[in-house]
Every structure is written in C-alpha cells, then in structure tokens.
C-alpha cells in the first residue's frame, strides 16, 4: 500500500506569520551580550533603553503593601480597577490638561509593547496597512506582520524635525491604512513633536478613517526645560486617536509592565474586546502601585532627568570629539548618530561591540 503523501510542515516549524518577522533586534543583542559576558568580557550595554536606577521608593512601598493583601490575589478585571483608571484621569488632567473619562476613556495595558501589538490584532485584517515611522520602535512593523497585515514606512525626515511628511503618503496607502503609529518624544531619534504634526495627523485621520496611535513612552523624560505634550491635547485627537502611556521609562518601571491606553472610547472598547480573549488583566497589586506612581511626587522624575541629561552631554561631547556631529536630544534616552562612511549601522554596531565591548543599537 502506498504511504500517504506528506503535505504537512514539520511540527516545530513556525507559522508563516512569525517567519515573516525578523528576529527581535534587542533579543539578538541580548544573546550577543550574554555570549561575550560568558567569555569573560566586561560588556557595557547602551543598546536597550532600560533605566538602570531603582523604581522610586514610594512605588515599591505601595506594591509591598498591596502584594501582601489577599484581596489582590485573584483575577483582576481587564479594564483595570477604578483607582487605577482614576489615577490616569487625574494625571492627564494635571500634567497634560486633558480630560479623561475614567469609565470609558482609559484602560490598563500590560506595557506599551503589549498594547501596540494587540491594537494590530484589534484593528488590522489581511490586506490592511499600518503607517509606521522609519526608523521606529520595532513593534510598529512586527505587530502588523504578525496580524497578517502590512506596515507602510513613513520616513522620519531630519529637515522637518524628524517628523514624517504626512502629505507625502501615497493615495493607495491612505486608502488601505487603518492605523498610524506616532511617537514623540521619539525613539530612536530623540526628536520632540514637530510643530503642527499632531494637528495634521488628526486632519488626515479624519479624512481617511485612520486610527492614530500615539505611543507616549517618553513624555516624562525630557531635558533643557522642554515639557512634552500629550497627543490627546490636540483638538479633535480623541475623535480619531488613542495614546499609550507607559510607566516604564519615566518611573523606572520597565520590569513591572504597567501602562494604559487612553482616548477614543470606541477604540478602547474594541481593544478591551480583544484583550478579554487574550489575557486576564493586570495584577491588582501592580495597579495599586501604578496609581501610587501617578499620584506621587515629581522630584524623583526630575532627579532621573538630571542624571540622564548629564549622561547625554557626556555622550554628545564624546561623539563630537571624534567628529560625529549630533544634536543633544531634548527627550528620550537615545542619541541618534550617523555611522562613519563605509559602514552600515549593523556593521558599525558590530565593530563597536568587538573593539570596545560596548553595545549600541543599529538603526
Ligand atoms: C517607543 C517605545 N514604545 C514602547 C516601548 C515599550 O514600553 P513598555 O515597557 O511599556 O512595553 C518602548 C521601549 O523601549 C519604546 O521605546
């Protein structure tokens, strides 16, 4: 008897969607650093934006109390506790002058990364597009690919303050686009929101039925007196957009996985619908600690920013000394620098790792 023809793929072969996404750059960097360290090399990692200072004490203390309370040990709700949502509403009012309805316009997210990724699943079908800044946070392109959709890159143009030229987006891309990712202060260029960009994004989104997702990971990490706005402070922004606000960087909480999505209530309801099928919400104790972070003093944030500004100046001065001309960024924890001619950013990052045991991220 003839054996049945094998048509199935081997049992450990990844899905085609996963195959379509390049290895996550920082996972690859982590692997290289671990290899070097195992070989006894003292590696200095400047490669990933991860605050090296402890989470502020008042946040840790709030967590210690909350974690000991059995009332917080059960399944949380996906939306987040009232105290957490109200904490965000108060913060947005006081810090950004933005009114948020704690019932319908804010919901917990287990980090901005999770939120951005799941927004792709909530809003993109095969054939749809997400407009993503280039260079940009990798999830703006990986998320759409994993959702079997596509990302169309919007080059960030230095001559317009590292904004995308929204008027250069092709008609077909505008027709297919359902999401537009923006992020200011910007990873990796360090740019702050160019004047008029948010307003133009709102107009375009309205005209073409595009949901704007503003990734607000760095609004609290700014220098030289610059105060970053919320996208939601732009007139009409709540009609067409959401903002993802993460506590990771501004509050030294990258390991805690604490963020929220705010803005358009229908979009948030859709994200909620997806999330009820995906996870079971954010640990209640973490929500209590997150609310304590938002209600806490600004002093520790300002102290962190003073440390970062000093480090930024050291890096910028050192780069200028070796002939690399960079502008000191007014926000984020990144310096975006051109590589010497003859190198790609990958070959240069490898050279720096090999020769100096310093990790930098290729752009
Ligand atoms: C622009 C941007 N968005 C999101 C994130 C991830 O934030 P979270 O830790 O809240 O997932 C990062 C982290 O580097 C980032 O740079």
GROMACS .gro file of C-alpha atoms and ligand atoms in nm:
model
  379
    1UNK     CA    1   0.000   0.000   0.000
    2UNK     CA    2   0.140   0.343  -0.096
    3UNK     CA    3   0.223   0.563   0.201
    4UNK     CA    4   0.008   0.874   0.221
    5UNK     CA    5   0.182   1.178   0.080
    6UNK     CA    6   0.314   1.412   0.347
    7UNK     CA    7   0.189   1.763   0.297
    8UNK     CA    8   0.211   1.896   0.649
    9UNK     CA    9   0.506   2.104   0.765
   10UNK     CA   10   0.739   1.973   1.038
   11UNK     CA   11   0.592   2.001   1.388
   12UNK     CA   12   0.832   2.265   1.515
   13UNK     CA   13   0.821   2.491   1.208
   14UNK     CA   14   0.699   2.841   1.300
   15UNK     CA   15   0.387   2.988   1.145
   16UNK     CA   16   0.435   3.180   0.820
   17UNK     CA   17   0.340   3.500   1.002
   18UNK     CA   18   0.619   3.451   1.252
   19UNK     CA   19   0.864   3.362   0.975
   20UNK     CA   20   0.782   3.695   0.810
   21UNK     CA   21   0.905   3.892   1.110
   22UNK     CA   22   1.279   3.944   1.156
   23UNK     CA   23   1.429   3.831   1.487
   24UNK     CA   24   1.357   4.097   1.751
   25UNK     CA   25   1.667   4.313   1.739
   26UNK     CA   26   1.706   4.351   2.114
   27UNK     CA   27   1.665   3.978   2.174
   28UNK     CA   28   1.953   3.923   1.932
   29UNK     CA   29   2.162   4.190   2.107
   30UNK     CA   30   2.089   4.031   2.445
   31UNK     CA   31   2.211   3.699   2.311
   32UNK     CA   32   2.536   3.854   2.183
   33UNK     CA   33   2.598   4.029   2.515
   34UNK     CA   34   2.536   3.706   2.710
   35UNK     CA   35   2.787   3.528   2.485
   36UNK     CA   36   3.052   3.795   2.543
   37UNK     CA   37   2.994   3.802   2.917
   38UNK     CA   38   3.017   3.423   2.936
   39UNK     CA   39   3.354   3.458   2.762
   40UNK     CA   40   3.467   3.693   3.042
   41UNK     CA   41   3.434   4.024   2.853
   42UNK     CA   42   3.315   4.325   3.058
   43UNK     CA   43   3.043   4.450   2.825
   44UNK     CA   44   2.890   4.795   2.866
   45UNK     CA   45   2.538   4.785   2.725
   46UNK     CA   46   2.398   5.108   2.583
   47UNK     CA   47   2.184   4.909   2.345
   48UNK     CA   48   1.840   4.895   2.500
   49UNK     CA   49   1.652   5.176   2.670
   50UNK     CA   50   1.625   5.030   3.017
   51UNK     CA   51   1.667   5.265   3.317
   52UNK     CA   52   1.948   5.139   3.540
   53UNK     CA   53   1.817   5.304   3.858
   54UNK     CA   54   1.570   5.150   4.104
   55UNK     CA   55   1.196   5.215   4.087
   56UNK     CA   56   1.113   5.511   4.314
   57UNK     CA   57   1.070   5.404   4.683
   58UNK     CA   58   0.709   5.524   4.723
   59UNK     CA   59   0.605   5.297   4.436
   60UNK     CA   60   0.790   4.995   4.579
   61UNK     CA   61   0.633   5.059   4.920
   62UNK     CA   62   0.282   5.078   4.773
   63UNK     CA   63   0.349   4.748   4.595
   64UNK     CA   64   0.482   4.582   4.913
   65UNK     CA   65   0.161   4.664   5.099
   66UNK     CA   66  -0.067   4.569   4.809
   67UNK     CA   67   0.105   4.240   4.737
   68UNK     CA   68   0.056   4.125   5.097
   69UNK     CA   69  -0.320   4.177   5.079
   70UNK     CA   70  -0.508   3.859   4.976
   71UNK     CA   71  -0.784   4.076   4.827
   72UNK     CA   72  -0.541   4.148   4.544
   73UNK     CA   73  -0.452   3.787   4.467
   74UNK     CA   74  -0.747   3.700   4.247
   75UNK     CA   75  -0.820   3.751   3.879
   76UNK     CA   76  -0.828   4.121   3.801
   77UNK     CA   77  -1.068   4.284   3.554
   78UNK     CA   78  -0.936   4.361   3.207
   79UNK     CA   79  -1.040   4.725   3.224
   80UNK     CA   80  -0.843   4.788   3.541
   81UNK     CA   81  -0.956   4.896   3.887
   82UNK     CA   82  -1.137   5.223   3.935
   83UNK     CA   83  -0.847   5.362   4.139
   84UNK     CA   84  -0.602   5.290   3.855
   85UNK     CA   85  -0.821   5.445   3.585
   86UNK     CA   86  -0.897   5.748   3.800
   87UNK     CA   87  -0.524   5.784   3.872
   88UNK     CA   88  -0.461   5.819   3.498
   89UNK     CA   89  -0.753   6.059   3.454
   90UNK     CA   90  -0.614   6.283   3.732
   91UNK     CA   91  -0.263   6.263   3.592
   92UNK     CA   92  -0.378   6.355   3.240
   93UNK     CA   93  -0.576   6.647   3.377
   94UNK     CA   94  -0.295   6.788   3.589
   95UNK     CA   95   0.004   6.706   3.372
   96UNK     CA   96  -0.137   6.748   3.020
   97UNK     CA   97  -0.459   6.946   3.063
   98UNK     CA   98  -0.652   6.660   2.902
   99UNK     CA   99  -0.990   6.550   3.036
  100UNK     CA  100  -1.029   6.171   3.050
  101UNK     CA  101  -1.345   5.987   3.150
  102UNK     CA  102  -1.217   5.713   3.383
  103UNK     CA  103  -1.512   5.490   3.287
  104UNK     CA  104  -1.473   5.482   2.909
  105UNK     CA  105  -1.155   5.662   2.803
  106UNK     CA  106  -0.881   5.468   2.982
  107UNK     CA  107  -0.794   5.103   3.028
  108UNK     CA  108  -0.499   4.912   3.174
  109UNK     CA  109  -0.233   4.769   2.940
  110UNK     CA  110   0.043   4.528   3.037
  111UNK     CA  111   0.311   4.757   2.893
  112UNK     CA  112   0.304   4.969   2.580
  113UNK     CA  113   0.456   4.685   2.379
  114UNK     CA  114   0.164   4.455   2.452
  115UNK     CA  115  -0.085   4.731   2.379
  116UNK     CA  116   0.065   4.828   2.042
  117UNK     CA  117   0.089   4.465   1.934
  118UNK     CA  118  -0.270   4.389   2.031
  119UNK     CA  119  -0.405   4.704   1.866
  120UNK     CA  120  -0.279   4.549   1.543
  121UNK     CA  121  -0.493   4.242   1.610
  122UNK     CA  122  -0.790   4.453   1.713
  123UNK     CA  123  -0.788   4.671   1.402
  124UNK     CA  124  -0.598   4.507   1.114
  125UNK     CA  125  -0.716   4.241   0.871
  126UNK     CA  126  -0.506   4.082   0.598
  127UNK     CA  127  -0.453   4.345   0.329
  128UNK     CA  128  -0.482   4.636   0.572
  129UNK     CA  129  -0.194   4.872   0.637
  130UNK     CA  130  -0.041   5.037   0.941
  131UNK     CA  131   0.159   5.355   0.879
  132UNK     CA  132   0.480   5.325   1.078
  133UNK     CA  133   0.766   5.568   1.132
  134UNK     CA  134   1.104   5.467   0.992
  135UNK     CA  135   1.322   5.445   1.199
  136UNK     CA  136   1.087   5.340   1.475
  137UNK     CA  137   1.008   5.108   1.760
  138UNK     CA  138   1.012   4.757   1.605
  139UNK     CA  139   0.659   4.660   1.713
  140UNK     CA  140   0.507   4.917   1.470
  141UNK     CA  141   0.618   4.687   1.187
  142UNK     CA  142   0.635   4.347   1.362
  143UNK     CA  143   0.282   4.386   1.505
  144UNK     CA  144   0.113   4.435   1.165
  145UNK     CA  145   0.316   4.149   1.014
  146UNK     CA  146   0.211   3.910   1.291
  147UNK     CA  147  -0.150   4.019   1.238
  148UNK     CA  148  -0.107   3.918   0.869
  149UNK     CA  149  -0.135   4.282   0.765
  150UNK     CA  150   0.145   4.511   0.645
  151UNK     CA  151   0.330   4.820   0.759
  152UNK     CA  152   0.396   5.108   0.519
  153UNK     CA  153   0.701   5.303   0.631
  154UNK     CA  154   0.689   5.678   0.681
  155UNK     CA  155   1.049   5.804   0.670
  156UNK     CA  156   1.131   6.046   0.952
  157UNK     CA  157   1.288   6.349   0.785
  158UNK     CA  158   1.565   6.535   0.973
  159UNK     CA  159   1.488   6.856   0.781
  160UNK     CA  160   1.138   6.867   0.933
  161UNK     CA  161   1.247   6.786   1.287
  162UNK     CA  162   1.231   6.408   1.236
  163UNK     CA  163   0.862   6.418   1.156
  164UNK     CA  164   0.710   6.202   0.884
  165UNK     CA  165   0.593   6.404   0.582
  166UNK     CA  166   0.227   6.311   0.614
  167UNK     CA  167   0.146   6.486   0.287
  168UNK     CA  168   0.384   6.254   0.101
  169UNK     CA  169   0.187   5.937   0.187
  170UNK     CA  170   0.050   5.784  -0.133
  171UNK     CA  171  -0.325   5.775  -0.202
  172UNK     CA  172  -0.335   5.395  -0.209
  173UNK     CA  173  -0.158   5.368   0.127
  174UNK     CA  174  -0.400   5.620   0.278
  175UNK     CA  175  -0.688   5.416   0.143
  176UNK     CA  176  -0.560   5.090   0.293
  177UNK     CA  177  -0.424   5.232   0.620
  178UNK     CA  178  -0.629   5.168   0.934
  179UNK     CA  179  -0.361   5.260   1.190
  180UNK     CA  180  -0.094   5.528   1.210
  181UNK     CA  181   0.178   5.496   1.474
  182UNK     CA  182   0.339   5.815   1.600
  183UNK     CA  183   0.583   5.850   1.891
  184UNK     CA  184   0.713   6.178   2.039
  185UNK     CA  185   0.950   6.228   2.216
  186UNK     CA  186   1.081   5.984   1.960
  187UNK     CA  187   1.267   5.657   1.985
  188UNK     CA  188   1.529   5.645   1.835
  189UNK     CA  189   1.589   5.998   1.703
  190UNK     CA  190   1.531   6.177   2.035
  191UNK     CA  191   1.320   6.433   1.845
  192UNK     CA  192   1.029   6.609   2.010
  193UNK     CA  193   0.695   6.651   1.832
  194UNK     CA  194   0.742   6.882   1.533
  195UNK     CA  195   0.507   7.179   1.536
  196UNK     CA  196   0.180   7.109   1.358
  197UNK     CA  197   0.240   6.734   1.317
  198UNK     CA  198  -0.029   6.620   1.560
  199UNK     CA  199  -0.281   6.864   1.411
  200UNK     CA  200  -0.210   6.739   1.056
  201UNK     CA  201  -0.235   6.377   1.175
  202UNK     CA  202  -0.581   6.447   1.318
  203UNK     CA  203  -0.698   6.603   0.988
  204UNK     CA  204  -0.563   6.317   0.780
  205UNK     CA  205  -0.704   6.055   1.016
  206UNK     CA  206  -1.048   6.214   0.995
  207UNK     CA  207  -1.035   6.234   0.617
  208UNK     CA  208  -0.917   5.874   0.565
  209UNK     CA  209  -1.067   5.679   0.860
  210UNK     CA  210  -0.730   5.605   1.019
  211UNK     CA  211  -0.691   5.545   1.393
  212UNK     CA  212  -0.387   5.737   1.522
  213UNK     CA  213  -0.195   5.553   1.793
  214UNK     CA  214   0.039   5.787   1.975
  215UNK     CA  215   0.300   5.595   2.170
  216UNK     CA  216   0.376   5.822   2.461
  217UNK     CA  217   0.661   5.628   2.619
  218UNK     CA  218   0.887   5.928   2.687
  219UNK     CA  219   0.679   6.233   2.775
  220UNK     CA  220   0.827   6.243   3.126
  221UNK     CA  221   1.185   6.201   3.009
  222UNK     CA  222   1.280   6.544   2.875
  223UNK     CA  223   1.559   6.798   2.918
  224UNK     CA  224   1.651   7.165   2.898
  225UNK     CA  225   1.310   7.276   3.022
  226UNK     CA  226   1.116   7.105   2.741
  227UNK     CA  227   0.775   6.977   2.857
  228UNK     CA  228   0.627   6.717   2.621
  229UNK     CA  229   0.256   6.742   2.539
  230UNK     CA  230   0.006   6.459   2.510
  231UNK     CA  231  -0.123   6.390   2.160
  232UNK     CA  232  -0.469   6.391   2.320
  233UNK     CA  233  -0.431   6.765   2.392
  234UNK     CA  234  -0.458   6.825   2.014
  235UNK     CA  235  -0.807   6.947   1.922
  236UNK     CA  236  -1.008   6.656   1.781
  237UNK     CA  237  -0.749   6.394   1.881
  238UNK     CA  238  -0.993   6.191   2.087
  239UNK     CA  239  -1.223   6.159   1.784
  240UNK     CA  240  -0.955   5.978   1.585
  241UNK     CA  241  -0.692   5.851   1.822
  242UNK     CA  242  -0.562   5.683   2.130
  243UNK     CA  243  -0.248   5.734   2.332
  244UNK     CA  244  -0.049   5.462   2.503
  245UNK     CA  245   0.110   5.592   2.823
  246UNK     CA  246   0.372   5.368   2.979
  247UNK     CA  247   0.518   5.398   3.327
  248UNK     CA  248   0.826   5.204   3.214
  249UNK     CA  249   1.073   5.481   3.141
  250UNK     CA  250   0.953   5.788   3.329
  251UNK     CA  251   0.902   5.599   3.655
  252UNK     CA  252   1.187   5.341   3.626
  253UNK     CA  253   0.934   5.059   3.598
  254UNK     CA  254   1.032   4.865   3.286
  255UNK     CA  255   1.018   4.532   3.467
  256UNK     CA  256   0.674   4.593   3.616
  257UNK     CA  257   0.478   4.603   3.286
  258UNK     CA  258   0.247   4.888   3.368
  259UNK     CA  259   0.076   5.113   3.111
  260UNK     CA  260  -0.263   5.236   2.995
  261UNK     CA  261  -0.441   5.320   2.673
  262UNK     CA  262  -0.634   5.646   2.675
  263UNK     CA  263  -0.851   5.838   2.433
  264UNK     CA  264  -1.123   5.734   2.188
  265UNK     CA  265  -1.379   5.528   2.385
  266UNK     CA  266  -1.494   5.310   2.092
  267UNK     CA  267  -1.134   5.219   2.005
  268UNK     CA  268  -1.068   5.135   2.371
  269UNK     CA  269  -1.382   4.919   2.382
  270UNK     CA  270  -1.252   4.727   2.079
  271UNK     CA  271  -0.912   4.677   2.242
  272UNK     CA  272  -1.093   4.558   2.557
  273UNK     CA  273  -1.295   4.308   2.350
  274UNK     CA  274  -0.977   4.162   2.208
  275UNK     CA  275  -0.800   4.159   2.544
  276UNK     CA  276  -1.076   3.969   2.719
  277UNK     CA  277  -0.987   3.686   2.480
  278UNK     CA  278  -0.612   3.713   2.528
  279UNK     CA  279  -0.516   3.773   2.889
  280UNK     CA  280  -0.678   3.821   3.226
  281UNK     CA  281  -0.578   4.172   3.313
  282UNK     CA  282  -0.308   4.339   3.520
  283UNK     CA  283  -0.217   4.214   3.869
  284UNK     CA  284  -0.428   4.418   4.113
  285UNK     CA  285  -0.127   4.498   4.334
  286UNK     CA  286   0.052   4.641   4.032
  287UNK     CA  287  -0.245   4.861   3.956
  288UNK     CA  288  -0.231   4.998   4.311
  289UNK     CA  289   0.142   5.063   4.275
  290UNK     CA  290   0.083   5.224   3.934
  291UNK     CA  291  -0.177   5.458   4.084
  292UNK     CA  292   0.074   5.546   4.360
  293UNK     CA  293   0.335   5.624   4.093
  294UNK     CA  294   0.099   5.862   3.913
  295UNK     CA  295  -0.009   6.037   4.234
  296UNK     CA  296   0.347   6.057   4.370
  297UNK     CA  297   0.595   6.346   4.384
  298UNK     CA  298   0.767   6.477   4.067
  299UNK     CA  299   1.103   6.509   4.244
  300UNK     CA  300   1.233   6.160   4.161
  301UNK     CA  301   1.145   6.208   3.792
  302UNK     CA  302   1.333   6.536   3.784
  303UNK     CA  303   1.634   6.378   3.956
  304UNK     CA  304   1.640   6.099   3.695
  305UNK     CA  305   1.619   6.352   3.414
  306UNK     CA  306   1.912   6.545   3.560
  307UNK     CA  307   2.118   6.224   3.560
  308UNK     CA  308   2.015   6.145   3.201
  309UNK     CA  309   2.095   6.499   3.088
  310UNK     CA  310   2.447   6.467   3.230
  311UNK     CA  311   2.495   6.134   3.055
  312UNK     CA  312   2.353   6.275   2.733
  313UNK     CA  313   2.604   6.561   2.743
  314UNK     CA  314   2.892   6.318   2.801
  315UNK     CA  315   2.786   6.109   2.501
  316UNK     CA  316   2.725   6.408   2.275
  317UNK     CA  317   3.060   6.569   2.369
  318UNK     CA  318   3.247   6.242   2.317
  319UNK     CA  319   3.085   6.190   1.978
  320UNK     CA  320   3.165   6.546   1.872
  321UNK     CA  321   3.526   6.495   1.980
  322UNK     CA  322   3.560   6.208   1.734
  323UNK     CA  323   3.397   6.408   1.456
  324UNK     CA  324   3.038   6.279   1.478
  325UNK     CA  325   2.811   6.581   1.482
  326UNK     CA  326   2.493   6.516   1.680
  327UNK     CA  327   2.231   6.743   1.829
  328UNK     CA  328   2.166   6.689   2.201
  329UNK     CA  329   1.816   6.538   2.216
  330UNK     CA  330   1.552   6.720   2.426
  331UNK     CA  331   1.376   6.397   2.514
  332UNK     CA  332   1.410   6.016   2.543
  333UNK     CA  333   1.720   5.825   2.647
  334UNK     CA  334   1.863   5.791   2.296
  335UNK     CA  335   2.122   5.965   2.085
  336UNK     CA  336   2.076   5.912   1.711
  337UNK     CA  337   2.411   5.940   1.536
  338UNK     CA  338   2.528   5.878   1.179
  339UNK     CA  339   2.779   5.595   1.132
  340UNK     CA  340   3.116   5.658   0.959
  341UNK     CA  341   3.111   5.618   0.581
  342UNK     CA  342   3.187   5.269   0.461
  343UNK     CA  343   2.974   5.119   0.739
  344UNK     CA  344   2.615   5.013   0.768
  345UNK     CA  345   2.461   5.067   1.110
  346UNK     CA  346   2.480   4.691   1.169
  347UNK     CA  347   2.846   4.658   1.069
  348UNK     CA  348   2.936   4.960   1.284
  349UNK     CA  349   2.745   4.831   1.588
  350UNK     CA  350   2.930   4.500   1.549
  351UNK     CA  351   3.264   4.679   1.525
  352UNK     CA  352   3.195   4.878   1.843
  353UNK     CA  353   3.098   4.559   2.026
  354UNK     CA  354   3.406   4.371   1.907
  355UNK     CA  355   3.662   4.652   1.956
  356UNK     CA  356   3.527   4.835   2.259
  357UNK     CA  357   3.288   4.584   2.423
  358UNK     CA  358   3.015   4.850   2.410
  359UNK     CA  359   2.668   4.763   2.284
  360UNK     CA  360   2.495   5.021   2.065
  361UNK     CA  361   2.178   4.959   1.864
  362UNK     CA  362   2.196   4.961   1.486
  363UNK     CA  363   1.942   5.198   1.332
  364LIG     C1  364   0.879   5.399   2.169
  364LIG     C2  365   0.860   5.289   2.266
  364LIG     N1  366   0.738   5.238   2.285
  364LIG     C3  367   0.717   5.138   2.372
  364LIG     C4  368   0.820   5.084   2.445
  364LIG     C5  369   0.790   4.971   2.540
  364LIG     O1  370   0.726   5.017   2.651
  364LIG     P1  371   0.673   4.915   2.764
  364LIG     O2  372   0.788   4.885   2.854
  364LIG     O3  373   0.564   4.990   2.832
  364LIG     O4  374   0.622   4.793   2.693
  364LIG     C6  375   0.949   5.132   2.428
  364LIG     C7  376   1.062   5.071   2.499
  364LIG     O5  377   1.176   5.088   2.466
  364LIG     C8  378   0.969   5.236   2.336
  364LIG     O6  379   1.091   5.287   2.315
   0.00000   0.00000   0.00000
